[in-house]
Amino acid sequence: FDNSFKAGTGADNTIWCLTPLPDGKILIGGVFKSYNGVADSRIVRLEPDGELDQSFVPQVAGNVSTIAPLDDGKIIIGGLGLIAGHPGRKLVRLNADGSFDDSFGGETYNRAVVTVAVQADGKVLAGGRFTIVASKRHSGLVRLTADGKLDDSFDIGSGAPAAVLGIAVQPDRKILVAGEFRKSKLMLV
């Protein structure tokens, strides 16, 4: 253990995701409601030494299952009911200070967004347990434009055969998708 990392009591419940940032800070998300005794909202940013970054103040209402930092300092998060009063908003973008970026998306999902990946062109791949996005049938995997709108040019037919739990974009721009598939746990799009 690195005793210089000052996590203290840490999160009061499960951490589902974490990602390091270029400046050495760390984002963590999950089902916790406090970190090191400080009430928070299921996503926090830590200083490189583990201390809570008090300048990051998100108002996230639901569980956070995935985090994707963007080059401009903004952050895409997915999960369950992320905006209070809007249970369908399961994928949102935060500004660098943690506030909601209202210019992103607005699409609704009938079930959880579990994983996201950002392509080199800024488009966002979202995977999860959903079967409907923006009132259209999309099973487990969709692509959004850089401003968060459903990209109808991304058509994988009837969708993923089950819940999508992981997405990776390869250097050749092909997409690897992992999930709860029966015959194979991995597919290539």
PDB file of C-alpha atoms in Angstrom:
ATOM      1  CA  PHE A   1       0.000   0.000   0.000  1.00  0.00           C
ATOM      2  CA  ASP A   2       1.088   3.546  -0.721  1.00  0.00           C
ATOM      3  CA  ASN A   3       0.605   5.281   2.624  1.00  0.00           C
ATOM      4  CA  SER A   4       1.033   8.708   1.020  1.00  0.00           C
ATOM      5  CA  PHE A   5      -2.386   8.271  -0.670  1.00  0.00           C
ATOM      6  CA  LYS A   6      -4.812   9.977   1.730  1.00  0.00           C
ATOM      7  CA  ALA A   7      -8.095   8.234   0.986  1.00  0.00           C
ATOM      8  CA  GLY A   8      -9.054   8.216   4.671  1.00  0.00           C
ATOM      9  CA  THR A   9     -12.300   6.282   5.062  1.00  0.00           C
ATOM     10  CA  GLY A  10     -12.870   6.502   1.295  1.00  0.00           C
ATOM     11  CA  ALA A  11     -16.282   5.916  -0.262  1.00  0.00           C
ATOM     12  CA  ASP A  12     -19.149   4.749   1.954  1.00  0.00           C
ATOM     13  CA  ASN A  13     -20.365   2.276  -0.678  1.00  0.00           C
ATOM     14  CA  THR A  14     -19.283   0.563  -3.900  1.00  0.00           C
ATOM     15  CA  ILE A  15     -17.018   2.279  -6.436  1.00  0.00           C
ATOM     16  CA  TRP A  16     -17.919   1.009  -9.922  1.00  0.00           C
ATOM     17  CA  CYS A  17     -15.499   2.984 -12.049  1.00  0.00           C
ATOM     18  CA  LEU A  18     -12.404   5.145 -11.891  1.00  0.00           C
ATOM     19  CA  THR A  19     -10.203   6.913 -14.354  1.00  0.00           C
ATOM     20  CA  PRO A  20      -6.978   8.898 -14.025  1.00  0.00           C
ATOM     21  CA  LEU A  21      -6.853  12.358 -15.581  1.00  0.00           C
ATOM     22  CA  PRO A  22      -3.883  13.896 -17.429  1.00  0.00           C
ATOM     23  CA  ASP A  23      -3.185  16.265 -14.503  1.00  0.00           C
ATOM     24  CA  GLY A  24      -2.821  13.335 -12.077  1.00  0.00           C
ATOM     25  CA  LYS A  25      -6.255  13.747 -10.521  1.00  0.00           C
ATOM     26  CA  ILE A  26      -8.607  10.751 -10.353  1.00  0.00           C
ATOM     27  CA  LEU A  27     -12.343  10.498 -11.013  1.00  0.00           C
ATOM     28  CA  ILE A  28     -14.298   7.797  -9.182  1.00  0.00           C
ATOM     29  CA  GLY A  29     -17.967   6.934  -9.573  1.00  0.00           C
ATOM     30  CA  GLY A  30     -20.389   4.440  -8.112  1.00  0.00           C
ATOM     31  CA  VAL A  31     -23.218   4.119  -5.612  1.00  0.00           C
ATOM     32  CA  PHE A  32     -21.539   5.938  -2.709  1.00  0.00           C
ATOM     33  CA  LYS A  33     -23.070   9.036  -1.124  1.00  0.00           C
ATOM     34  CA  SER A  34     -19.993  10.267   0.731  1.00  0.00           C
ATOM     35  CA  TYR A  35     -16.232  10.136   0.391  1.00  0.00           C
ATOM     36  CA  ASN A  36     -13.969  10.335   3.434  1.00  0.00           C
ATOM     37  CA  GLY A  37     -16.950  11.505   5.491  1.00  0.00           C
ATOM     38  CA  VAL A  38     -17.901  14.346   3.120  1.00  0.00           C
ATOM     39  CA  ALA A  39     -21.378  14.050   1.561  1.00  0.00           C
ATOM     40  CA  ASP A  40     -21.148  13.880  -2.206  1.00  0.00           C
ATOM     41  CA  SER A  41     -23.118  12.728  -5.222  1.00  0.00           C
ATOM     42  CA  ARG A  42     -21.817   9.412  -6.578  1.00  0.00           C
ATOM     43  CA  ILE A  43     -18.913  10.914  -8.495  1.00  0.00           C
ATOM     44  CA  VAL A  44     -15.908  12.717  -7.035  1.00  0.00           C
ATOM     45  CA  ARG A  45     -12.573  13.979  -8.236  1.00  0.00           C
ATOM     46  CA  LEU A  46      -9.540  13.261  -6.093  1.00  0.00           C
ATOM     47  CA  GLU A  47      -6.260  15.089  -5.949  1.00  0.00           C
ATOM     48  CA  PRO A  48      -3.220  12.969  -6.917  1.00  0.00           C
ATOM     49  CA  ASP A  49      -2.600  12.286  -3.203  1.00  0.00           C
ATOM     50  CA  GLY A  50      -6.159  10.949  -2.618  1.00  0.00           C
ATOM     51  CA  GLU A  51      -7.616  14.075  -0.995  1.00  0.00           C
ATOM     52  CA  LEU A  52     -11.082  15.138  -2.147  1.00  0.00           C
ATOM     53  CA  ASP A  53     -11.000  17.919  -4.762  1.00  0.00           C
ATOM     54  CA  GLN A  54     -13.518  20.382  -3.282  1.00  0.00           C
ATOM     55  CA  SER A  55     -13.623  22.454  -6.514  1.00  0.00           C
ATOM     56  CA  PHE A  56     -15.450  19.619  -8.325  1.00  0.00           C
ATOM     57  CA  VAL A  57     -19.118  19.879  -7.313  1.00  0.00           C
ATOM     58  CA  PRO A  58     -21.426  17.672  -9.420  1.00  0.00           C
ATOM     59  CA  GLN A  59     -25.126  17.324  -8.656  1.00  0.00           C
ATOM     60  CA  VAL A  60     -25.593  13.750  -9.840  1.00  0.00           C
ATOM     61  CA  ALA A  61     -28.746  12.019  -8.605  1.00  0.00           C
ATOM     62  CA  GLY A  62     -28.175   8.416  -9.719  1.00  0.00           C
ATOM     63  CA  ASN A  63     -25.510   5.734  -9.654  1.00  0.00           C
ATOM     64  CA  VAL A  64     -22.478   6.248 -11.906  1.00  0.00           C
ATOM     65  CA  SER A  65     -21.225   3.151 -13.724  1.00  0.00           C
ATOM     66  CA  THR A  66     -18.881   4.635 -16.342  1.00  0.00           C
ATOM     67  CA  ILE A  67     -16.695   7.711 -16.825  1.00  0.00           C
ATOM     68  CA  ALA A  68     -14.997   8.995 -19.988  1.00  0.00           C
ATOM     69  CA  PRO A  69     -12.907  12.174 -19.716  1.00  0.00           C
ATOM     70  CA  LEU A  70     -12.684  14.317 -22.847  1.00  0.00           C
ATOM     71  CA  ASP A  71      -9.704  16.263 -24.177  1.00  0.00           C
ATOM     72  CA  ASP A  72     -11.388  19.611 -23.414  1.00  0.00           C
ATOM     73  CA  GLY A  73     -11.715  18.778 -19.685  1.00  0.00           C
ATOM     74  CA  LYS A  74     -15.377  17.815 -19.877  1.00  0.00           C
ATOM     75  CA  ILE A  75     -16.512  14.384 -18.669  1.00  0.00           C
ATOM     76  CA  ILE A  76     -19.102  11.950 -19.991  1.00  0.00           C
ATOM     77  CA  ILE A  77     -20.753   9.768 -17.365  1.00  0.00           C
ATOM     78  CA  GLY A  78     -23.285   6.980 -17.658  1.00  0.00           C
ATOM     79  CA  GLY A  79     -25.407   5.106 -15.182  1.00  0.00           C
ATOM     80  CA  LEU A  80     -28.925   5.289 -13.793  1.00  0.00           C
ATOM     81  CA  GLY A  81     -31.130   8.398 -13.507  1.00  0.00           C
ATOM     82  CA  LEU A  82     -28.263  10.873 -13.381  1.00  0.00           C
ATOM     83  CA  ILE A  83     -30.365  14.051 -13.316  1.00  0.00           C
ATOM     84  CA  ALA A  84     -32.930  14.447 -10.533  1.00  0.00           C
ATOM     85  CA  GLY A  85     -36.431  14.636 -11.966  1.00  0.00           C
ATOM     86  CA  HIS A  86     -35.317  13.140 -15.313  1.00  0.00           C
ATOM     87  CA  PRO A  87     -35.121   9.351 -14.778  1.00  0.00           C
ATOM     88  CA  GLY A  88     -34.457   8.681 -18.484  1.00  0.00           C
ATOM     89  CA  ARG A  89     -31.231  10.738 -18.561  1.00  0.00           C
ATOM     90  CA  LYS A  90     -28.666   7.988 -18.103  1.00  0.00           C
ATOM     91  CA  LEU A  91     -25.838   9.530 -20.152  1.00  0.00           C
ATOM     92  CA  VAL A  92     -24.734  13.114 -19.533  1.00  0.00           C
ATOM     93  CA  ARG A  93     -21.729  15.371 -19.953  1.00  0.00           C
ATOM     94  CA  LEU A  94     -20.269  17.367 -17.085  1.00  0.00           C
ATOM     95  CA  ASN A  95     -18.210  20.522 -17.349  1.00  0.00           C
ATOM     96  CA  ALA A  96     -14.742  20.487 -15.770  1.00  0.00           C
ATOM     97  CA  ASP A  97     -16.184  21.852 -12.483  1.00  0.00           C
ATOM     98  CA  GLY A  98     -18.789  19.049 -12.307  1.00  0.00           C
ATOM     99  CA  SER A  99     -21.804  21.098 -13.422  1.00  0.00           C
ATOM    100  CA  PHE A 100     -24.105  19.641 -16.093  1.00  0.00           C
ATOM    101  CA  ASP A 101     -23.385  20.591 -19.684  1.00  0.00           C
ATOM    102  CA  ASP A 102     -26.918  21.246 -20.956  1.00  0.00           C
ATOM    103  CA  SER A 103     -25.682  21.459 -24.560  1.00  0.00           C
ATOM    104  CA  PHE A 104     -25.062  17.682 -24.601  1.00  0.00           C
ATOM    105  CA  GLY A 105     -27.720  15.214 -25.667  1.00  0.00           C
ATOM    106  CA  GLY A 106     -30.944  14.882 -23.817  1.00  0.00           C
ATOM    107  CA  GLU A 107     -31.643  11.409 -25.192  1.00  0.00           C
ATOM    108  CA  THR A 108     -33.530   9.090 -22.835  1.00  0.00           C
ATOM    109  CA  TYR A 109     -32.711   5.423 -22.183  1.00  0.00           C
ATOM    110  CA  ASN A 110     -35.135   2.891 -20.742  1.00  0.00           C
ATOM    111  CA  ARG A 111     -32.401   1.092 -18.738  1.00  0.00           C
ATOM    112  CA  ALA A 112     -28.836   1.646 -17.524  1.00  0.00           C
ATOM    113  CA  VAL A 113     -25.879   2.888 -19.550  1.00  0.00           C
ATOM    114  CA  VAL A 114     -22.998   0.704 -18.310  1.00  0.00           C
ATOM    115  CA  THR A 115     -20.046   1.669 -20.512  1.00  0.00           C
ATOM    116  CA  VAL A 116     -18.933   4.441 -22.857  1.00  0.00           C
ATOM    117  CA  ALA A 117     -16.046   4.965 -25.254  1.00  0.00           C
ATOM    118  CA  VAL A 118     -15.150   8.089 -27.189  1.00  0.00           C
ATOM    119  CA  GLN A 119     -13.971   7.758 -30.772  1.00  0.00           C
ATOM    120  CA  ALA A 120     -11.191   9.911 -32.240  1.00  0.00           C
ATOM    121  CA  ASP A 121     -13.812  12.013 -34.071  1.00  0.00           C
ATOM    122  CA  GLY A 122     -15.561  12.838 -30.778  1.00  0.00           C
ATOM    123  CA  LYS A 123     -18.520  10.528 -31.330  1.00  0.00           C
ATOM    124  CA  VAL A 124     -19.592   8.590 -28.239  1.00  0.00           C
ATOM    125  CA  LEU A 125     -20.345   4.872 -28.110  1.00  0.00           C
ATOM    126  CA  ALA A 126     -22.720   3.902 -25.309  1.00  0.00           C
ATOM    127  CA  GLY A 127     -23.427   0.372 -24.179  1.00  0.00           C
ATOM    128  CA  GLY A 128     -25.598  -1.073 -21.485  1.00  0.00           C
ATOM    129  CA  ARG A 129     -28.786  -2.850 -20.559  1.00  0.00           C
ATOM    130  CA  PHE A 130     -31.085  -0.534 -22.526  1.00  0.00           C
ATOM    131  CA  THR A 131     -33.363  -1.610 -25.374  1.00  0.00           C
ATOM    132  CA  ILE A 132     -34.880   1.791 -26.198  1.00  0.00           C
ATOM    133  CA  VAL A 133     -33.088   5.109 -26.780  1.00  0.00           C
ATOM    134  CA  ALA A 134     -34.928   8.299 -27.745  1.00  0.00           C
ATOM    135  CA  SER A 135     -38.155   6.293 -28.179  1.00  0.00           C
ATOM    136  CA  LYS A 136     -36.479   4.029 -30.792  1.00  0.00           C
ATOM    137  CA  ARG A 137     -35.521   0.366 -30.462  1.00  0.00           C
ATOM    138  CA  HIS A 138     -31.757   0.109 -29.886  1.00  0.00           C
ATOM    139  CA  SER A 139     -30.562  -2.959 -28.056  1.00  0.00           C
ATOM    140  CA  GLY A 140     -27.454  -2.504 -25.927  1.00  0.00           C
ATOM    141  CA  LEU A 141     -25.296  -0.341 -28.196  1.00  0.00           C
ATOM    142  CA  VAL A 142     -25.668   3.095 -29.800  1.00  0.00           C
ATOM    143  CA  ARG A 143     -23.445   5.836 -31.099  1.00  0.00           C
ATOM    144  CA  LEU A 144     -24.032   9.500 -30.400  1.00  0.00           C
ATOM    145  CA  THR A 145     -22.724  12.535 -32.213  1.00  0.00           C
ATOM    146  CA  ALA A 146     -20.181  14.693 -30.381  1.00  0.00           C
ATOM    147  CA  ASP A 147     -23.074  16.839 -29.095  1.00  0.00           C
ATOM    148  CA  GLY A 148     -24.872  13.803 -27.658  1.00  0.00           C
ATOM    149  CA  LYS A 149     -27.616  13.243 -30.233  1.00  0.00           C
ATOM    150  CA  LEU A 150     -28.412   9.751 -31.485  1.00  0.00           C
ATOM    151  CA  ASP A 151     -26.334   8.956 -34.590  1.00  0.00           C
ATOM    152  CA  ASP A 152     -28.746   7.096 -36.878  1.00  0.00           C
ATOM    153  CA  SER A 153     -25.946   6.375 -39.374  1.00  0.00           C
ATOM    154  CA  PHE A 154     -24.572   3.822 -36.877  1.00  0.00           C
ATOM    155  CA  ASP A 155     -26.735   0.790 -37.604  1.00  0.00           C
ATOM    156  CA  ILE A 156     -25.910  -2.641 -36.225  1.00  0.00           C
ATOM    157  CA  GLY A 157     -29.241  -4.167 -37.184  1.00  0.00           C
ATOM    158  CA  SER A 158     -31.197  -5.602 -34.268  1.00  0.00           C
ATOM    159  CA  GLY A 159     -28.491  -4.524 -31.839  1.00  0.00           C
ATOM    160  CA  ALA A 160     -26.308  -6.417 -29.428  1.00  0.00           C
ATOM    161  CA  PRO A 161     -27.556  -9.894 -28.490  1.00  0.00           C
ATOM    162  CA  ALA A 162     -27.589  -8.960 -24.772  1.00  0.00           C
ATOM    163  CA  ALA A 163     -26.341  -6.304 -22.346  1.00  0.00           C
ATOM    164  CA  VAL A 164     -23.115  -4.548 -23.399  1.00  0.00           C
ATOM    165  CA  LEU A 165     -20.659  -4.242 -20.500  1.00  0.00           C
ATOM    166  CA  GLY A 166     -17.482  -3.031 -22.228  1.00  0.00           C
ATOM    167  CA  ILE A 167     -16.465  -1.131 -25.376  1.00  0.00           C
ATOM    168  CA  ALA A 168     -13.000  -0.534 -26.839  1.00  0.00           C
ATOM    169  CA  VAL A 169     -12.147   1.342 -30.030  1.00  0.00           C
ATOM    170  CA  GLN A 170      -9.140  -0.157 -31.814  1.00  0.00           C
ATOM    171  CA  PRO A 171      -6.540   1.911 -33.714  1.00  0.00           C
ATOM    172  CA  ASP A 172      -8.128   0.768 -37.023  1.00  0.00           C
ATOM    173  CA  ARG A 173     -11.441   2.266 -35.749  1.00  0.00           C
ATOM    174  CA  LYS A 174     -13.106  -1.126 -35.386  1.00  0.00           C
ATOM    175  CA  ILE A 175     -15.073  -1.501 -32.174  1.00  0.00           C
ATOM    176  CA  LEU A 176     -14.767  -4.365 -29.709  1.00  0.00           C
ATOM    177  CA  VAL A 177     -17.855  -4.987 -27.604  1.00  0.00           C
ATOM    178  CA  ALA A 178     -18.019  -7.282 -24.568  1.00  0.00           C
ATOM    179  CA  GLY A 179     -21.157  -8.350 -22.789  1.00  0.00           C
ATOM    180  CA  GLU A 180     -23.533 -10.979 -21.573  1.00  0.00           C
ATOM    181  CA  PHE A 181     -23.684 -12.717 -24.963  1.00  0.00           C
ATOM    182  CA  ARG A 182     -24.493 -16.433 -25.060  1.00  0.00           C
ATOM    183  CA  LYS A 183     -22.215 -17.815 -27.782  1.00  0.00           C
ATOM    184  CA  SER A 184     -19.308 -15.437 -27.392  1.00  0.00           C
ATOM    185  CA  LYS A 185     -18.526 -12.841 -24.772  1.00  0.00           C
ATOM    186  CA  LEU A 186     -16.977 -10.545 -27.406  1.00  0.00           C
ATOM    187  CA  MET A 187     -18.142  -9.129 -30.733  1.00  0.00           C
ATOM    188  CA  LEU A 188     -16.558  -6.908 -33.358  1.00  0.00           C
ATOM    189  CA  VAL A 189     -18.550  -4.067 -34.926  1.00  0.00           C
TER     190      VAL A 189
END
